Coordinates of C-alpha atoms and ligand atoms in Angstrom, one line a residue:
X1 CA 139.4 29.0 109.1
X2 CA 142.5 30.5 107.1
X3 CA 144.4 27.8 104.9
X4 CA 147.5 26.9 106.2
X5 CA 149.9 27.9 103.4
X6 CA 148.8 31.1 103.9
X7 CA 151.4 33.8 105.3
X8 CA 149.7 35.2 108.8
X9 CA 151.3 38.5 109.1
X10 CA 152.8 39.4 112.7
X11 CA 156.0 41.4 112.4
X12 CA 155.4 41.9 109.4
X13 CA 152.1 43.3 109.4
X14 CA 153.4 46.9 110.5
X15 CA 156.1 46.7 107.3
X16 CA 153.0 45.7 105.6
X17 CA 150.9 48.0 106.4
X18 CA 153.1 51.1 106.2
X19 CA 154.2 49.6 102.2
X20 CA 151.2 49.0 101.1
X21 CA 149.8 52.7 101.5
X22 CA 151.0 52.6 97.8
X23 CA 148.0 50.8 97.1
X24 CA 146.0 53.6 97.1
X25 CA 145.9 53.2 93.2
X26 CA 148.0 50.4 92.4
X27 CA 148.3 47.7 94.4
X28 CA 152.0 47.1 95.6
X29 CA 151.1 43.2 96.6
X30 CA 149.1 41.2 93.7
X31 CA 147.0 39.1 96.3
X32 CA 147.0 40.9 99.6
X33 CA 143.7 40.3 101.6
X34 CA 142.8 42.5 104.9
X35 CA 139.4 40.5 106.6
X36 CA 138.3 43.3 108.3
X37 CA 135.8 41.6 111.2
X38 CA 133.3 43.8 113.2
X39 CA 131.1 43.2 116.0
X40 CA 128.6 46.1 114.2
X41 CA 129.2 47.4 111.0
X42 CA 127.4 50.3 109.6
X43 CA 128.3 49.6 105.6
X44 CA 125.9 52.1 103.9
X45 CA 125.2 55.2 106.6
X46 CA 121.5 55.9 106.2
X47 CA 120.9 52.3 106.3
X48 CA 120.3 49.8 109.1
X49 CA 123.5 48.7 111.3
X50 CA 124.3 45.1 111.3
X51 CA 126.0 42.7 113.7
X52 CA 128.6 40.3 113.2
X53 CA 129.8 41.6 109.5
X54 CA 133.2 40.5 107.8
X55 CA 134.7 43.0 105.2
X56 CA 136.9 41.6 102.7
X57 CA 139.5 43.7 101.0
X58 CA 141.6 42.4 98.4
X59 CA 144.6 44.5 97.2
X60 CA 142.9 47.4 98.6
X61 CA 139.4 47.1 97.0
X62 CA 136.8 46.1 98.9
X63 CA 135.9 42.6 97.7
X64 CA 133.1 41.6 99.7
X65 CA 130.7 42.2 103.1
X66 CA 129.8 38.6 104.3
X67 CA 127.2 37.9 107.4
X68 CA 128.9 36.5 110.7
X69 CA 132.8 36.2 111.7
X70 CA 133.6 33.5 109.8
X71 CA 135.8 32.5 106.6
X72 CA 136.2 33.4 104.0
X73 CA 138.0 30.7 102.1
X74 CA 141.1 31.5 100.6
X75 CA 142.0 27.8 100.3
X76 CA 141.4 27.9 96.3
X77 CA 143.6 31.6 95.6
X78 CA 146.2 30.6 92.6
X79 CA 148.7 32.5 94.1
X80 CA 149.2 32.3 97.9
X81 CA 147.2 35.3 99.6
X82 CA 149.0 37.2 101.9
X83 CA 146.5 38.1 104.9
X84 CA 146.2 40.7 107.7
X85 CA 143.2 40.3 109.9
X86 CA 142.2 43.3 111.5
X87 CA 140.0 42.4 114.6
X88 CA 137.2 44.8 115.4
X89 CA 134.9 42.3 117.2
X90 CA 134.0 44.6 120.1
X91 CA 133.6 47.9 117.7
X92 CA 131.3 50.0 115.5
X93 CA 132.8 50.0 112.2
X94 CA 131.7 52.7 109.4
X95 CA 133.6 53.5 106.1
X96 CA 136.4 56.2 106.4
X97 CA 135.8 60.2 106.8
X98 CA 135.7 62.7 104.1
X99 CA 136.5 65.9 105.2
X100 CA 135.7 68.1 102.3
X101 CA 137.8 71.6 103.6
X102 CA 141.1 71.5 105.0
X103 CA 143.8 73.2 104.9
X104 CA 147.1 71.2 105.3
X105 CA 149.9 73.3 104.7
X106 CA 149.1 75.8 108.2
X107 CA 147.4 75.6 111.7
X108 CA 146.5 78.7 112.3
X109 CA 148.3 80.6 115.9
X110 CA 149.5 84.3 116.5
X111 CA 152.9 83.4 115.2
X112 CA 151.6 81.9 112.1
X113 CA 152.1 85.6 109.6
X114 CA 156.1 86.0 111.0
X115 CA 156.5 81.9 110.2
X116 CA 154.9 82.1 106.6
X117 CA 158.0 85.2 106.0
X118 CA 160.9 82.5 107.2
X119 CA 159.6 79.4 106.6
X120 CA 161.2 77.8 103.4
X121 CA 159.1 75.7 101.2
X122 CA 160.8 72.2 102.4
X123 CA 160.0 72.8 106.0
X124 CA 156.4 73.9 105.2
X125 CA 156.2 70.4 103.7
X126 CA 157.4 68.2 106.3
X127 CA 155.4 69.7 109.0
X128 CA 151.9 69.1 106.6
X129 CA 153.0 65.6 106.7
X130 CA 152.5 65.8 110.7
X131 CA 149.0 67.5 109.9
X132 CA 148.2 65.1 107.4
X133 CA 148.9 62.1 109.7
X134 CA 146.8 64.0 112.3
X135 CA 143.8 64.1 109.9
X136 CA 144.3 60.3 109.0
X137 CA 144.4 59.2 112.5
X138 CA 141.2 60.9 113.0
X139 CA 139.7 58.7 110.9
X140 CA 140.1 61.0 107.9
X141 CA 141.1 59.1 105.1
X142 CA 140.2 61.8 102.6
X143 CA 140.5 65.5 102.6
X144 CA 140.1 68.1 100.1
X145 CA 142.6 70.9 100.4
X146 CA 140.9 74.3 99.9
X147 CA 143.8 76.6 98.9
X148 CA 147.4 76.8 100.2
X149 CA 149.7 79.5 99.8
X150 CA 152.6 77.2 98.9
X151 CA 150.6 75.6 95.9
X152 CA 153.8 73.5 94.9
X153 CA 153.8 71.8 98.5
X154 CA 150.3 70.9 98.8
X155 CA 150.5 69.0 94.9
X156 CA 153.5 67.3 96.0
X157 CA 152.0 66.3 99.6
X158 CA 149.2 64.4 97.6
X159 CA 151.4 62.8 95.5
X160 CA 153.5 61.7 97.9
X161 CA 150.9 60.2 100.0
X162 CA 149.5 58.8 97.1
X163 CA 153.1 57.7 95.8
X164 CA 153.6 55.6 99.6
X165 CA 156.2 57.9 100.8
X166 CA 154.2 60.2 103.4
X167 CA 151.4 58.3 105.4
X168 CA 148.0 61.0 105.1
X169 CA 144.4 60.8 104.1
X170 CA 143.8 60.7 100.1
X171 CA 143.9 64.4 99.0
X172 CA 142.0 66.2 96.8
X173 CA 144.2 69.7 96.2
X174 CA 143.1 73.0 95.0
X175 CA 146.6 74.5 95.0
X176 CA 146.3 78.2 95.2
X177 CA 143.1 79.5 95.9
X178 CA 142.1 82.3 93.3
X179 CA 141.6 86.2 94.7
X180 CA 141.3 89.3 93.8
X181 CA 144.4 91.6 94.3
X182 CA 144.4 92.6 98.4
X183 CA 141.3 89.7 98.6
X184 CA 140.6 86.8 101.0
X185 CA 143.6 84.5 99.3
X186 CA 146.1 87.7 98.6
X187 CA 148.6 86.3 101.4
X188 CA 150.9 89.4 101.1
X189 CA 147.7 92.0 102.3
X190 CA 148.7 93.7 105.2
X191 CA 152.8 94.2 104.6
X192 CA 155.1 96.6 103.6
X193 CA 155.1 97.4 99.8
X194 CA 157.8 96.1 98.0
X195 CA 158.0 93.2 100.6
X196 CA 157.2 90.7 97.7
X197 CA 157.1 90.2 94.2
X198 CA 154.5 91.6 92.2
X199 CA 151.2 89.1 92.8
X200 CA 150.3 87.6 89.4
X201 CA 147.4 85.3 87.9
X202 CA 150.1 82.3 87.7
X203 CA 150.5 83.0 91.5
X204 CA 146.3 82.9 91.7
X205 CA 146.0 86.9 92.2
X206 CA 143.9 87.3 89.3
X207 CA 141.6 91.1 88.0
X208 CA 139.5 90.8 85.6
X209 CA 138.3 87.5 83.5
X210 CA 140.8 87.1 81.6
X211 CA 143.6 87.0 84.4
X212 CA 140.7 84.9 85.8
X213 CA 141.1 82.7 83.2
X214 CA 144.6 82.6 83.1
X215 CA 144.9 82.2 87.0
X216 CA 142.3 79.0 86.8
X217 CA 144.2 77.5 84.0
X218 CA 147.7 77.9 85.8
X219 CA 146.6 75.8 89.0
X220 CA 145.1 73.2 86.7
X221 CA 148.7 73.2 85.2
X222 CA 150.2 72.5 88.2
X223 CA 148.2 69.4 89.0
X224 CA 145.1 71.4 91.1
X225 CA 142.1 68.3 90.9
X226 CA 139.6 71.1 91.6
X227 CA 139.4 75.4 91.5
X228 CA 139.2 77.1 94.4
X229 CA 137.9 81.0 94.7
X230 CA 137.6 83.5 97.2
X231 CA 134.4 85.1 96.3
X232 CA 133.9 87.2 98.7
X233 CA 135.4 88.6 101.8
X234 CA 137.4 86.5 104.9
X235 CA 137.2 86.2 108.7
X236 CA 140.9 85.3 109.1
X237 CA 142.5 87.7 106.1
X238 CA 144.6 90.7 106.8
X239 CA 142.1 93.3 104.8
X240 CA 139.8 95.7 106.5
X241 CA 137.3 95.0 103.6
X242 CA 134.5 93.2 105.2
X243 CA 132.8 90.0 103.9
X244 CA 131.0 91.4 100.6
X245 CA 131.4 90.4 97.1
X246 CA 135.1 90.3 96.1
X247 CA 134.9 88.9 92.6
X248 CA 132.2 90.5 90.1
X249 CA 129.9 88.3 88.4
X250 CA 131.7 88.3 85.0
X251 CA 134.9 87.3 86.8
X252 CA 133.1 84.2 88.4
X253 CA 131.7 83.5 85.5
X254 CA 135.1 83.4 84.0
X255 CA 136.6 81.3 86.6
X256 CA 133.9 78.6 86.4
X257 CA 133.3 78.6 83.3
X258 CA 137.4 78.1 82.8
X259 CA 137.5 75.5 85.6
X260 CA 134.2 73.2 83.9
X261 CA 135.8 73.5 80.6
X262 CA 139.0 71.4 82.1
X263 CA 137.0 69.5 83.9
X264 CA 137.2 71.1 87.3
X265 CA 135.1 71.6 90.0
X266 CA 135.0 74.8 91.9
X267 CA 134.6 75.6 95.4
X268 CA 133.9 79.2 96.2
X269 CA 134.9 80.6 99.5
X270 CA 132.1 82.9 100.5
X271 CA 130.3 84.6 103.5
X272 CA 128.6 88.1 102.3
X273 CA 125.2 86.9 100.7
X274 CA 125.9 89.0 97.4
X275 CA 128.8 86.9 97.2
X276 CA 126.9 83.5 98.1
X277 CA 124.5 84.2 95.5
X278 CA 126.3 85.5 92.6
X279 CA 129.1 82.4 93.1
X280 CA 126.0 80.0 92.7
X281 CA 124.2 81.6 89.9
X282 CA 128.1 81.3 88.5
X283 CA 127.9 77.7 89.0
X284 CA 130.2 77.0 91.5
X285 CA 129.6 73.5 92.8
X286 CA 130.1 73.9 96.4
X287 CA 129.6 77.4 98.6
X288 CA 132.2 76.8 101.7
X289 CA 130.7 78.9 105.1
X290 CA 128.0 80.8 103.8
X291 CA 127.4 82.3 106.8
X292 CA 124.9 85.5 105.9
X293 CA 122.8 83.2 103.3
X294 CA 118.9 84.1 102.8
X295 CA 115.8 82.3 101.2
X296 CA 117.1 83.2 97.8
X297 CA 120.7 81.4 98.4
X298 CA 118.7 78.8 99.6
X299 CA 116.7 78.2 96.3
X300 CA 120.0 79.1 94.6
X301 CA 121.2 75.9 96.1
X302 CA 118.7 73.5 95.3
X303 CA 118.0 75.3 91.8
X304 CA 121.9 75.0 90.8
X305 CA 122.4 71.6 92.5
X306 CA 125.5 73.5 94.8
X307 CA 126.7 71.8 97.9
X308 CA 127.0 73.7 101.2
X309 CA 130.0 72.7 103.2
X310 CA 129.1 74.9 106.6
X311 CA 132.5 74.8 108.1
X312 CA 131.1 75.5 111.5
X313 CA 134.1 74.5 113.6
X314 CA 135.8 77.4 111.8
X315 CA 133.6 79.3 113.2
X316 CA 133.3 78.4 116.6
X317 CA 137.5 78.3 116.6
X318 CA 137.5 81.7 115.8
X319 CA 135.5 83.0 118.2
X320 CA 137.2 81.3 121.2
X321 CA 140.4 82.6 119.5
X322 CA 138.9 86.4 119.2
X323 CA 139.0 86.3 123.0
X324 CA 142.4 85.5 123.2
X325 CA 144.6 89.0 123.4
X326 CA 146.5 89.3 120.3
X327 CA 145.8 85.6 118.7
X328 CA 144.6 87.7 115.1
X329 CA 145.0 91.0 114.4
X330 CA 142.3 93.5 115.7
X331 CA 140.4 93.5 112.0
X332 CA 140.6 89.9 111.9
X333 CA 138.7 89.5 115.9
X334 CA 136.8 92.2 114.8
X335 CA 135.2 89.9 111.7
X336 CA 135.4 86.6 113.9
X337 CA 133.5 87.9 116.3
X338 CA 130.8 88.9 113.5
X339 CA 130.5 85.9 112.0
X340 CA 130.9 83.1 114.8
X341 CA 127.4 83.8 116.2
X342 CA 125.6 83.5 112.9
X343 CA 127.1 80.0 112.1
X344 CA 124.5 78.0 113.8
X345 CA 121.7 79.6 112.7
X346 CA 122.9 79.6 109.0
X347 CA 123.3 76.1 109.6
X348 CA 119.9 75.4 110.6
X349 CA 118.0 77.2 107.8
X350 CA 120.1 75.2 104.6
X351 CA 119.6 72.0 106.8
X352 CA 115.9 72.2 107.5
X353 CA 115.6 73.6 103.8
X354 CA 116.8 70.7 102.4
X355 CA 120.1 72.3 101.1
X356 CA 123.0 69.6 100.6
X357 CA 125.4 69.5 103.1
X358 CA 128.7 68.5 102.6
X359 CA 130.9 68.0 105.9
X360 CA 134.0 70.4 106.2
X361 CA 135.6 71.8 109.0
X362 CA 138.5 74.6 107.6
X363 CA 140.8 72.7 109.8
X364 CA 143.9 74.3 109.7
X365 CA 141.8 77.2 111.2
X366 CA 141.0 74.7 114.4
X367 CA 143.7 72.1 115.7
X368 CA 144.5 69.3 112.8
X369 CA 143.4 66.0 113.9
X370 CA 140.2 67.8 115.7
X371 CA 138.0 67.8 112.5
X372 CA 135.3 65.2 114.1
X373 CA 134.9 67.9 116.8
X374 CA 132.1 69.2 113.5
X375 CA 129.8 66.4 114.0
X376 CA 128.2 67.7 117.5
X377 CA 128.0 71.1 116.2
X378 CA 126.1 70.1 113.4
X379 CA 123.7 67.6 115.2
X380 CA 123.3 71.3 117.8
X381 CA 122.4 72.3 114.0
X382 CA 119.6 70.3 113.7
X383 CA 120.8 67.2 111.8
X384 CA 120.4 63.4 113.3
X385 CA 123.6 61.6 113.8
X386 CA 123.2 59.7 110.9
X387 CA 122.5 62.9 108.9
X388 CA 126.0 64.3 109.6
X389 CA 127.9 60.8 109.1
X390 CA 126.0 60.6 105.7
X391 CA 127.3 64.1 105.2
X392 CA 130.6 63.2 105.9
X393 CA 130.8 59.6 103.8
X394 CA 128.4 59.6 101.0
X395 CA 127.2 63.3 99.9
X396 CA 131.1 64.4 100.9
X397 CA 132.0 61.7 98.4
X398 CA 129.3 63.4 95.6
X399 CA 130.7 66.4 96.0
X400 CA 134.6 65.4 95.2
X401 CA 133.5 63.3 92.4
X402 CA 134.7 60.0 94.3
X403 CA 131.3 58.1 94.9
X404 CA 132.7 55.1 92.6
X405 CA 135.2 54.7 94.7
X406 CA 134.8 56.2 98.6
X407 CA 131.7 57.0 100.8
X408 CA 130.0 53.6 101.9
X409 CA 131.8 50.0 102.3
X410 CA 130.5 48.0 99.4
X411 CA 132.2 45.6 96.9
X412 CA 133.6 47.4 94.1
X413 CA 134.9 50.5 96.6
X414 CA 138.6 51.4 98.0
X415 CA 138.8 49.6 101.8
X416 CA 138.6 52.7 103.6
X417 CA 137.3 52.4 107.2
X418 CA 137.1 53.4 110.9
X419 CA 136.3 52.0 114.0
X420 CA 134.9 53.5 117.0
X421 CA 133.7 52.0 120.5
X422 CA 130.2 53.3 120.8
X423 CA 127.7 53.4 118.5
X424 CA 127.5 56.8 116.9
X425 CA 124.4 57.2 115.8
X426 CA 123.8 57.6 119.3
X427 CA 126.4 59.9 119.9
X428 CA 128.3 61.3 117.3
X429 CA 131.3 62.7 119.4
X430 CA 131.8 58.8 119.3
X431 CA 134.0 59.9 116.1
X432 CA 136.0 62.1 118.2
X433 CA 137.4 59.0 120.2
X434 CA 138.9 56.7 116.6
X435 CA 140.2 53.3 117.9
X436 CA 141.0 52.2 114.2
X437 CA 142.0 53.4 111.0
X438 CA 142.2 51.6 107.9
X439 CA 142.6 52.9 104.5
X440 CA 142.9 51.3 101.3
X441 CA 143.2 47.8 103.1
X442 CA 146.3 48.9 105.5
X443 CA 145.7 49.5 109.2
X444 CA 147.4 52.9 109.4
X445 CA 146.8 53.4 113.2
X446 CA 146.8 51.0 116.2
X447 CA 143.7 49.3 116.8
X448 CA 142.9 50.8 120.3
X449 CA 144.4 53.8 121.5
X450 CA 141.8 55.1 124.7
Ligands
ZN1 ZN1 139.4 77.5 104.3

């Protein structure tokens, strides 16, 4: 039973909920409780299921997990609690997403090189905020953005979501990614000389370590929470320059070594396995693809502690797309189709090796708001259900530094959770069909929406 003086929300709830996405950090309410109650909750994924749990988040932060429907007693609160029930009676509940490779500035279409030459910053910015809600409503409430070409846009997204204005997933940004001159992340490859200005390490273009350095340090000016790099090679890059090595060793080792020093993580974009290898040896903490990985990336891996984030509906994206008369440039179809077959397989071998395996998608690549569309690929990978939805709640949450606070619904951690109708552990495209989103204590989508 709820006390009587305190304020059931009705109308109100949707003001509520929408204000209180400011509580991402700090609480805008000083005693708002959500009782979150679920027919079966799945708190810690890896452990047991349970029936009949009640979360209970207070100003955002999960206060409690209680056994059965009932309470709890608010009767005693010094300042009258203001309370939103969120019913989830007939649903599976499991903490919120983490989607550790986005990208939230594009979705990629054949139109998408003309609209990056005319599209002004502003407009870039208000149609991420449609992609971000997209990824939120999936029942992402993280993401980690791997590298935008508008690094000003992608900072100010996360802060704005983070600030209340924007509704979107908690972002982790890497700004600009960091490429070599006519690389992977060199956005002007492929047009006219003298089209733009020069490219330059503040703009991420970076040659050599010390432009490496310079180029690392310049993101982390900007507000970039972690480095990205292109080490090697990409599928959907104008260049005709395969998917080798890009940066040499002592420029990786420049780049992470500048990155750890401020403490930044790095994630290094790679497919070639010279590249794989040589960004691990560097010390990258995560490898994102590695498609053409061998038995030496593999003990690279476990050796250096690096996360794999497969990215496998990338893959299978772009191969559909190849297919498609002029949806990329003949190069580009050329590489998808090269790659996309090997995804799987790569998949297989760092799974069955033991290889952490942090769940990212490249969504920007594939449809935003399809991310979950990962989960059966990688469970035709070999993993269990339960293996990917660990990978995408608790080891995604390792990998962005966030276990503290994300990854499992415990006391202690922000109140980020989804609901689903099935039980996913059976099937996992469960999470393709989310009934309920709710992050930081605010339901931020309706409760059923089949
Ligand atoms: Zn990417």
């Amino acid at each position: 039973m709820l006390p009587k003086h305190a304020l059931l929300l009705t109308a109100f709830a949707t003001f509520f909920a929408a204000a209180s996405l400011a509580t991402d950090d700090a609480p805008a309410k000083p005693n708002h409780y959500t009782i979150v109650r679920c027919g079966t909750l799945l708190a810690v994924p890896g452990q047991p299921a349970k029936s009949k749990q009640t979360v209970v988040i207070k100003n955002g932060i999960i206060e409690s997990v209680r056994d059965g429907l009932e309470g709890p007693d608010l009767k005693n609160e010094a300042v009258t609690p203001i309370i939103e029930e969120v019913d989830l009676r007939d649903k599976f509940v499991l903490p919120g997403l983490i989607d550790c490779h986005v990208h939230l500035t594009m979705e990629f279409d054949a139109a998408l090189r003309m609209r990056d030459l005319v599209e002004s910053d502003g407009f870039t910015a208000l149609r991420a905020t449609t992609y971000a809600r997209r990824n939120l409503d999936a029942g992402f409430t993280t993401v980690r953005d791997l590298g935008s070409g508008r690094a000003q846009v992608i900072l100010d997204l996360r802060d704005a979501i983070k600030a209340g204005f924007v509704v979107g997933p908690r972002v982790v940004a890497a700004g600009h990614a960091i490429s070599i001159t006519g690389g992977h992340g060199d956005g002007t490859t492929g047009f006219r000389e003298g089209l733009f200005l020069p490219s330059t390490p503040e703009g991420g273009i970076a040659d050599g370590p010390d432009e490496c350095r310079k180029a690392v340090r310049n993101q982390i000016k900007l507000g970039a929470d972690v480095i990205k790099v292109t080490a090697t090679g990409g599928v959907l890059s104008a260049a005709k320059a395969g998917l080798a090595q890009q940066y040499f060793d002592d420029e990786l080792d420049a780049i992470v070594t500048t990155a750890h020093s401020l403490q930044r993580k790095v994630a290094a974009h790679a497919h070639g396995v010279d590249g794989i290898n040589a960004a691990i040896r560097a010390g990258v903490d995560s490898v994102e693809h590695g498609t053409y990985l061998d038995d030496d990336s593999i003990a690279l891996f476990k050796g250096r502690n690096c996360y794999h984030v497969p990215t496998l509906l990338a893959s299978a994206t772009v191969a559909a797309n190849a297919e498609v008369p002029g949806f990329y440039l003949p190069q580009v179809a050329e590489k998808a189709r090269l790659v996309a077959p090997k995804s799987i397989e790569m998949f297989r071998k760092s799974h069955e090796a033991g290889v952490k395996i942090a769940f990212g998608t490249d969504t920007g690549v594939s449809p935003h708001g399809q991310n979950a569309r990962e989960f059966a690929l990688m469970v035709q990978g070999g993993m269990t259900p339960t293996e990917a939805i660990r990978s995408a709640t608790i080891v995604a949450s390792e990998l962005l530094g966030l276990e503290k606070e994300i990854g499992t619904i415990e006391p202690g951690k922000t109140g980020d959770l989804i609901a689903v109708k099935g039980d996913p552990t059976k099937d996992v495209t469960e999470l393709e069909r989310v009934a309920c989103v709710v992050k930081a204590g605010s339901r931020v989508a309706p409760v059923t929406r089949q």
